[in-house]
């Protein structure tokens, strides 16, 4: 899973840099002791990519903190931006990105939590049970 963390870090840094957004990384060393099957890796990547797209397109952020860690038997990936936050209309039809992230992560037996405060940024957190998704 160290390869996955490295790949996600590289993708985030390159993608966000093109948008003029600084990316700060925190990768847990415990990542190297775990493995995920290819279906799970792919599903997480698609949700991760959607989160990055949302940051670039909607947040107005200048900085993102990417954290990848193992907590209580789960892989936890967090993207926290310093942007405008998500407004109350984000749950209306047409906000497919948030719904798609949630559905993708839930299909893997995980959770997708979104914490936001208008004007104070957004944190998207994916949590995947490593025991259920270890090949």
Short mmCIF file of N, CA and C in Angstrom, two decimals:
data_model
loop_
_atom_site.label_atom_id
_atom_site.label_comp_id
_atom_site.label_asym_id
_atom_site.label_seq_id
_atom_site.Cartn_x
_atom_site.Cartn_y
_atom_site.Cartn_z
N UNK A 1 0.82 -1.19 0.00
CA UNK A 1 0.00 0.00 0.00
C UNK A 1 0.87 1.26 0.00
N UNK A 2 2.15 1.10 0.25
CA UNK A 2 3.05 2.26 0.17
C UNK A 2 3.04 2.84 -1.24
N UNK A 3 2.94 1.94 -2.25
CA UNK A 3 2.87 2.41 -3.64
C UNK A 3 1.63 3.26 -3.86
N UNK A 4 0.51 2.84 -3.28
CA UNK A 4 -0.74 3.59 -3.41
C UNK A 4 -0.60 4.97 -2.79
N UNK A 5 -0.04 5.03 -1.59
CA UNK A 5 0.15 6.31 -0.91
C UNK A 5 1.09 7.21 -1.72
N UNK A 6 2.16 6.63 -2.24
CA UNK A 6 3.09 7.40 -3.05
C UNK A 6 2.44 7.92 -4.32
N UNK A 7 1.64 7.07 -4.96
CA UNK A 7 0.95 7.46 -6.19
C UNK A 7 -0.06 8.57 -5.91
N UNK A 8 -0.86 8.42 -4.87
CA UNK A 8 -1.83 9.45 -4.51
C UNK A 8 -1.13 10.77 -4.21
N UNK A 9 -0.02 10.71 -3.50
CA UNK A 9 0.74 11.92 -3.17
C UNK A 9 1.22 12.61 -4.43
N UNK A 10 1.79 11.84 -5.35
CA UNK A 10 2.30 12.39 -6.60
C UNK A 10 1.18 13.01 -7.43
N UNK A 11 0.07 12.28 -7.57
CA UNK A 11 -1.07 12.80 -8.34
C UNK A 11 -1.58 14.09 -7.73
N UNK A 12 -1.76 14.11 -6.42
CA UNK A 12 -2.28 15.31 -5.74
C UNK A 12 -1.33 16.49 -5.94
N UNK A 13 -0.04 16.27 -5.72
CA UNK A 13 0.91 17.37 -5.86
C UNK A 13 0.93 17.93 -7.28
N UNK A 14 0.95 17.07 -8.27
CA UNK A 14 1.00 17.54 -9.66
C UNK A 14 -0.29 18.24 -10.05
N UNK A 15 -1.43 17.64 -9.74
CA UNK A 15 -2.73 18.19 -10.13
C UNK A 15 -2.98 19.53 -9.45
N UNK A 16 -2.71 19.59 -8.15
CA UNK A 16 -2.95 20.83 -7.41
C UNK A 16 -1.96 21.93 -7.80
N UNK A 17 -0.72 21.55 -8.10
CA UNK A 17 0.27 22.54 -8.51
C UNK A 17 -0.17 23.25 -9.79
N UNK A 18 -0.73 22.49 -10.73
CA UNK A 18 -1.22 23.08 -11.98
C UNK A 18 -2.30 24.13 -11.73
N UNK A 19 -3.03 23.97 -10.63
CA UNK A 19 -4.09 24.91 -10.27
C UNK A 19 -3.60 26.00 -9.32
N UNK A 20 -2.30 26.00 -9.02
CA UNK A 20 -1.74 27.00 -8.12
C UNK A 20 -2.07 26.76 -6.66
N UNK A 21 -2.33 25.49 -6.31
CA UNK A 21 -2.68 25.13 -4.93
C UNK A 21 -1.53 24.33 -4.32
N UNK A 22 -1.08 24.76 -3.16
CA UNK A 22 0.00 24.06 -2.47
C UNK A 22 -0.54 22.80 -1.80
N UNK A 23 0.22 21.72 -1.89
CA UNK A 23 -0.19 20.44 -1.28
C UNK A 23 0.80 20.06 -0.19
N UNK A 24 0.29 19.88 1.01
CA UNK A 24 1.12 19.44 2.14
C UNK A 24 0.76 17.99 2.44
N UNK A 25 1.77 17.17 2.66
CA UNK A 25 1.56 15.73 2.82
C UNK A 25 1.89 15.25 4.23
N UNK A 26 1.11 14.26 4.67
CA UNK A 26 1.43 13.53 5.89
C UNK A 26 1.07 12.07 5.62
N UNK A 27 2.09 11.23 5.50
CA UNK A 27 1.89 9.82 5.18
C UNK A 27 2.36 8.99 6.37
N UNK A 28 1.49 8.14 6.87
CA UNK A 28 1.78 7.27 8.02
C UNK A 28 2.71 6.14 7.58
N UNK A 29 3.78 5.91 8.33
CA UNK A 29 4.72 4.83 8.03
C UNK A 29 4.06 3.45 8.12
N UNK A 30 2.98 3.31 8.89
CA UNK A 30 2.30 2.03 9.06
C UNK A 30 1.62 1.56 7.78
N UNK A 31 1.53 2.43 6.79
CA UNK A 31 0.92 2.09 5.51
C UNK A 31 1.60 0.89 4.87
N UNK A 32 2.90 0.77 5.01
CA UNK A 32 3.66 -0.27 4.32
C UNK A 32 3.29 -1.69 4.75
N UNK A 33 2.66 -1.85 5.89
CA UNK A 33 2.33 -3.18 6.41
C UNK A 33 1.00 -3.72 5.88
N UNK A 34 0.32 -2.97 5.02
CA UNK A 34 -1.02 -3.36 4.58
C UNK A 34 -1.11 -3.44 3.06
N UNK A 35 -2.09 -4.21 2.60
CA UNK A 35 -2.32 -4.39 1.17
C UNK A 35 -3.81 -4.26 0.88
N UNK A 36 -4.13 -3.80 -0.33
CA UNK A 36 -5.51 -3.71 -0.79
C UNK A 36 -5.64 -4.42 -2.12
N UNK A 37 -6.81 -5.02 -2.37
CA UNK A 37 -7.03 -5.66 -3.66
C UNK A 37 -7.20 -4.58 -4.74
N UNK A 38 -7.07 -4.97 -6.00
CA UNK A 38 -7.08 -4.00 -7.10
C UNK A 38 -8.42 -3.29 -7.23
N UNK A 39 -9.53 -3.97 -6.98
CA UNK A 39 -10.86 -3.34 -7.05
C UNK A 39 -10.97 -2.22 -6.03
N UNK A 40 -10.48 -2.47 -4.83
CA UNK A 40 -10.53 -1.46 -3.77
C UNK A 40 -9.63 -0.28 -4.11
N UNK A 41 -8.42 -0.57 -4.57
CA UNK A 41 -7.50 0.52 -4.95
C UNK A 41 -8.11 1.40 -6.03
N UNK A 42 -8.72 0.76 -7.03
CA UNK A 42 -9.32 1.52 -8.14
C UNK A 42 -10.48 2.38 -7.64
N UNK A 43 -11.34 1.81 -6.82
CA UNK A 43 -12.48 2.57 -6.28
C UNK A 43 -12.04 3.76 -5.45
N UNK A 44 -11.03 3.56 -4.62
CA UNK A 44 -10.51 4.66 -3.80
C UNK A 44 -9.90 5.73 -4.71
N UNK A 45 -9.16 5.30 -5.73
CA UNK A 45 -8.55 6.27 -6.63
C UNK A 45 -9.60 7.13 -7.32
N UNK A 46 -10.68 6.53 -7.79
CA UNK A 46 -11.72 7.31 -8.47
C UNK A 46 -12.36 8.33 -7.53
N UNK A 47 -12.61 7.93 -6.29
CA UNK A 47 -13.17 8.86 -5.31
C UNK A 47 -12.16 9.96 -4.98
N UNK A 48 -10.90 9.60 -4.85
CA UNK A 48 -9.83 10.55 -4.56
C UNK A 48 -9.72 11.58 -5.68
N UNK A 49 -9.76 11.10 -6.92
CA UNK A 49 -9.68 11.99 -8.08
C UNK A 49 -10.86 12.96 -8.09
N UNK A 50 -12.04 12.48 -7.75
CA UNK A 50 -13.23 13.34 -7.68
C UNK A 50 -13.05 14.42 -6.62
N UNK A 51 -12.49 14.04 -5.48
CA UNK A 51 -12.25 15.02 -4.41
C UNK A 51 -11.28 16.10 -4.88
N UNK A 52 -10.20 15.70 -5.56
CA UNK A 52 -9.25 16.68 -6.09
C UNK A 52 -9.92 17.61 -7.10
N UNK A 53 -10.71 17.04 -8.00
CA UNK A 53 -11.42 17.86 -8.98
C UNK A 53 -12.33 18.88 -8.30
N UNK A 54 -13.04 18.44 -7.27
CA UNK A 54 -13.93 19.36 -6.55
C UNK A 54 -13.16 20.50 -5.90
N UNK A 55 -12.00 20.19 -5.34
CA UNK A 55 -11.18 21.23 -4.73
C UNK A 55 -10.78 22.27 -5.77
N UNK A 56 -10.26 21.80 -6.89
CA UNK A 56 -9.79 22.71 -7.94
C UNK A 56 -10.94 23.52 -8.54
N UNK A 57 -12.06 22.88 -8.79
CA UNK A 57 -13.17 23.54 -9.48
C UNK A 57 -14.01 24.44 -8.60
N UNK A 58 -14.14 24.10 -7.32
CA UNK A 58 -15.14 24.79 -6.50
C UNK A 58 -14.63 25.50 -5.26
N UNK A 59 -13.46 25.15 -4.75
CA UNK A 59 -13.09 25.60 -3.40
C UNK A 59 -12.45 26.99 -3.32
N UNK A 60 -11.70 27.35 -4.35
CA UNK A 60 -10.93 28.59 -4.26
C UNK A 60 -9.77 28.47 -3.27
N UNK A 61 -9.39 27.25 -2.95
CA UNK A 61 -8.34 27.00 -1.95
C UNK A 61 -6.97 27.40 -2.47
N UNK A 62 -6.09 27.72 -1.54
CA UNK A 62 -4.69 27.98 -1.86
C UNK A 62 -3.79 26.88 -1.29
N UNK A 63 -4.37 26.04 -0.43
CA UNK A 63 -3.59 24.98 0.23
C UNK A 63 -4.49 23.78 0.55
N UNK A 64 -3.90 22.59 0.38
CA UNK A 64 -4.59 21.34 0.71
C UNK A 64 -3.64 20.50 1.55
N UNK A 65 -4.18 19.90 2.60
CA UNK A 65 -3.42 18.96 3.43
C UNK A 65 -3.93 17.55 3.10
N UNK A 66 -3.05 16.71 2.56
CA UNK A 66 -3.37 15.32 2.27
C UNK A 66 -2.75 14.46 3.35
N UNK A 67 -3.59 13.70 4.04
CA UNK A 67 -3.13 12.78 5.08
C UNK A 67 -3.57 11.38 4.70
N UNK A 68 -2.63 10.45 4.72
CA UNK A 68 -2.92 9.03 4.47
C UNK A 68 -2.36 8.27 5.66
N UNK A 69 -3.25 7.60 6.39
CA UNK A 69 -2.82 6.93 7.62
C UNK A 69 -3.64 5.68 7.89
N UNK A 70 -3.15 4.88 8.81
CA UNK A 70 -3.88 3.71 9.29
C UNK A 70 -4.33 4.01 10.71
N UNK A 71 -5.65 3.89 10.93
CA UNK A 71 -6.22 4.14 12.25
C UNK A 71 -7.24 3.06 12.56
N UNK A 72 -7.06 2.37 13.67
CA UNK A 72 -8.02 1.37 14.14
C UNK A 72 -8.39 0.37 13.06
N UNK A 73 -7.39 -0.14 12.34
CA UNK A 73 -7.61 -1.15 11.32
C UNK A 73 -8.19 -0.63 10.02
N UNK A 74 -8.19 0.68 9.84
CA UNK A 74 -8.75 1.28 8.63
C UNK A 74 -7.72 2.17 7.94
N UNK A 75 -7.79 2.19 6.62
CA UNK A 75 -7.06 3.17 5.84
C UNK A 75 -7.89 4.44 5.87
N UNK A 76 -7.28 5.55 6.25
CA UNK A 76 -7.98 6.83 6.30
C UNK A 76 -7.23 7.81 5.40
N UNK A 77 -7.94 8.33 4.41
CA UNK A 77 -7.38 9.33 3.49
C UNK A 77 -8.18 10.60 3.68
N UNK A 78 -7.48 11.68 4.03
CA UNK A 78 -8.14 12.97 4.26
C UNK A 78 -7.55 14.03 3.35
N UNK A 79 -8.44 14.80 2.76
CA UNK A 79 -8.06 15.98 1.98
C UNK A 79 -8.73 17.17 2.62
N UNK A 80 -7.95 18.06 3.20
CA UNK A 80 -8.49 19.24 3.88
C UNK A 80 -8.01 20.49 3.15
N UNK A 81 -8.96 21.30 2.68
CA UNK A 81 -8.58 22.52 1.97
C UNK A 81 -8.93 23.76 2.80
N UNK A 82 -8.35 24.88 2.42
CA UNK A 82 -8.62 26.14 3.10
C UNK A 82 -9.52 27.05 2.26
N UNK A 83 -10.38 26.41 1.46
CA UNK A 83 -11.22 27.16 0.54
C UNK A 83 -12.50 27.71 1.15
N UNK A 84 -13.49 27.90 0.30
CA UNK A 84 -14.73 28.58 0.69
C UNK A 84 -15.73 27.68 1.41
N UNK A 85 -15.47 26.39 1.48
CA UNK A 85 -16.44 25.48 2.09
C UNK A 85 -17.54 25.13 1.10
N UNK A 86 -18.40 24.22 1.50
CA UNK A 86 -19.50 23.78 0.65
C UNK A 86 -20.77 24.46 1.13
N UNK A 87 -21.46 25.10 0.21
CA UNK A 87 -22.70 25.78 0.55
C UNK A 87 -23.84 24.82 0.78
N UNK A 88 -24.93 25.34 1.28
CA UNK A 88 -26.09 24.50 1.61
C UNK A 88 -26.76 23.90 0.38
N UNK A 89 -26.50 24.42 -0.81
CA UNK A 89 -27.12 23.89 -2.02
C UNK A 89 -26.38 22.69 -2.60
N UNK A 90 -25.31 22.26 -1.96
CA UNK A 90 -24.49 21.18 -2.51
C UNK A 90 -25.23 19.85 -2.57
N UNK A 91 -26.27 19.67 -1.79
CA UNK A 91 -27.00 18.42 -1.79
C UNK A 91 -28.12 18.37 -2.82
N UNK A 92 -28.27 19.42 -3.59
CA UNK A 92 -29.33 19.47 -4.60
C UNK A 92 -28.94 18.68 -5.84
N UNK A 93 -29.93 18.33 -6.67
CA UNK A 93 -29.59 17.63 -7.92
C UNK A 93 -28.53 18.40 -8.69
N UNK A 94 -27.62 17.66 -9.29
CA UNK A 94 -26.52 18.29 -10.00
C UNK A 94 -25.21 18.21 -9.22
N UNK A 95 -25.27 17.79 -7.97
CA UNK A 95 -24.05 17.65 -7.17
C UNK A 95 -23.61 16.19 -7.19
N UNK A 96 -23.48 15.66 -8.38
CA UNK A 96 -23.15 14.25 -8.55
C UNK A 96 -21.79 13.87 -7.97
N UNK A 97 -20.84 14.79 -7.98
CA UNK A 97 -19.49 14.47 -7.50
C UNK A 97 -19.48 13.99 -6.06
N UNK A 98 -20.17 14.70 -5.17
CA UNK A 98 -20.21 14.30 -3.76
C UNK A 98 -20.91 12.96 -3.60
N UNK A 99 -22.00 12.79 -4.31
CA UNK A 99 -22.76 11.53 -4.24
C UNK A 99 -21.93 10.37 -4.79
N UNK A 100 -21.23 10.61 -5.90
CA UNK A 100 -20.39 9.56 -6.50
C UNK A 100 -19.28 9.12 -5.57
N UNK A 101 -18.63 10.09 -4.91
CA UNK A 101 -17.57 9.72 -3.95
C UNK A 101 -18.14 8.84 -2.86
N UNK A 102 -19.27 9.26 -2.29
CA UNK A 102 -19.89 8.50 -1.20
C UNK A 102 -20.27 7.09 -1.66
N UNK A 103 -20.89 6.97 -2.83
CA UNK A 103 -21.31 5.66 -3.33
C UNK A 103 -20.12 4.75 -3.60
N UNK A 104 -19.07 5.31 -4.18
CA UNK A 104 -17.87 4.50 -4.47
C UNK A 104 -17.26 3.94 -3.18
N UNK A 105 -17.10 4.79 -2.19
CA UNK A 105 -16.48 4.35 -0.95
C UNK A 105 -17.39 3.39 -0.19
N UNK A 106 -18.69 3.65 -0.18
CA UNK A 106 -19.63 2.73 0.49
C UNK A 106 -19.65 1.38 -0.20
N UNK A 107 -19.48 1.34 -1.53
CA UNK A 107 -19.46 0.06 -2.26
C UNK A 107 -18.27 -0.80 -1.85
N UNK A 108 -17.27 -0.18 -1.23
CA UNK A 108 -16.08 -0.88 -0.74
C UNK A 108 -16.20 -1.21 0.74
N UNK A 109 -17.37 -0.92 1.31
CA UNK A 109 -17.58 -1.16 2.74
C UNK A 109 -17.02 -0.06 3.62
N UNK A 110 -16.71 1.08 3.02
CA UNK A 110 -16.13 2.18 3.77
C UNK A 110 -17.10 3.32 3.98
N UNK A 111 -16.57 4.42 4.47
CA UNK A 111 -17.37 5.62 4.68
C UNK A 111 -16.67 6.82 4.06
N UNK A 112 -17.47 7.77 3.64
CA UNK A 112 -16.99 9.04 3.11
C UNK A 112 -17.63 10.13 3.95
N UNK A 113 -16.82 10.85 4.70
CA UNK A 113 -17.33 11.93 5.55
C UNK A 113 -16.86 13.26 4.98
N UNK A 114 -17.77 14.22 4.95
CA UNK A 114 -17.44 15.55 4.47
C UNK A 114 -17.76 16.54 5.57
N UNK A 115 -16.73 17.24 6.01
CA UNK A 115 -16.88 18.26 7.04
C UNK A 115 -16.60 19.61 6.39
N UNK A 116 -17.53 20.54 6.54
CA UNK A 116 -17.36 21.83 5.90
C UNK A 116 -17.95 22.94 6.74
N UNK A 117 -17.39 24.08 6.55
CA UNK A 117 -17.92 25.28 7.18
C UNK A 117 -17.79 26.38 6.13
N UNK A 118 -18.91 26.96 5.70
CA UNK A 118 -18.82 28.01 4.68
C UNK A 118 -17.79 29.07 5.06
N UNK A 119 -16.88 29.32 4.14
CA UNK A 119 -15.82 30.29 4.35
C UNK A 119 -14.61 29.76 5.09
N UNK A 120 -14.67 28.51 5.54
CA UNK A 120 -13.57 27.98 6.35
C UNK A 120 -13.02 26.65 5.83
N UNK A 121 -13.32 26.29 4.60
CA UNK A 121 -12.74 25.09 4.01
C UNK A 121 -13.57 23.83 4.20
N UNK A 122 -13.06 22.77 3.60
CA UNK A 122 -13.74 21.48 3.60
C UNK A 122 -12.72 20.38 3.83
N UNK A 123 -13.13 19.35 4.56
CA UNK A 123 -12.33 18.14 4.71
C UNK A 123 -13.15 16.97 4.19
N UNK A 124 -12.57 16.22 3.27
CA UNK A 124 -13.17 14.98 2.77
C UNK A 124 -12.34 13.85 3.35
N UNK A 125 -13.02 12.89 3.99
CA UNK A 125 -12.30 11.79 4.65
C UNK A 125 -12.88 10.46 4.20
N UNK A 126 -12.03 9.63 3.58
CA UNK A 126 -12.40 8.27 3.20
C UNK A 126 -11.85 7.33 4.25
N UNK A 127 -12.67 6.38 4.67
CA UNK A 127 -12.25 5.39 5.68
C UNK A 127 -12.62 4.01 5.14
N UNK A 128 -11.60 3.16 4.95
CA UNK A 128 -11.78 1.82 4.38
C UNK A 128 -11.23 0.80 5.36
N UNK A 129 -12.04 -0.21 5.68
CA UNK A 129 -11.61 -1.27 6.59
C UNK A 129 -10.57 -2.13 5.88
N UNK A 130 -9.38 -2.19 6.44
CA UNK A 130 -8.29 -2.95 5.82
C UNK A 130 -8.50 -4.45 5.91
N UNK A 131 -9.12 -4.93 6.96
CA UNK A 131 -9.33 -6.36 7.13
C UNK A 131 -10.28 -6.91 6.08
N UNK A 132 -11.29 -6.14 5.70
CA UNK A 132 -12.27 -6.59 4.70
C UNK A 132 -11.73 -6.50 3.29
N UNK A 133 -10.71 -5.70 3.05
CA UNK A 133 -10.23 -5.45 1.70
C UNK A 133 -8.80 -5.92 1.46
N UNK A 134 -8.27 -6.74 2.35
CA UNK A 134 -6.92 -7.29 2.21
C UNK A 134 -7.01 -8.51 1.28
N UNK A 135 -6.19 -8.54 0.21
CA UNK A 135 -6.29 -9.68 -0.73
C UNK A 135 -5.86 -11.00 -0.12
#
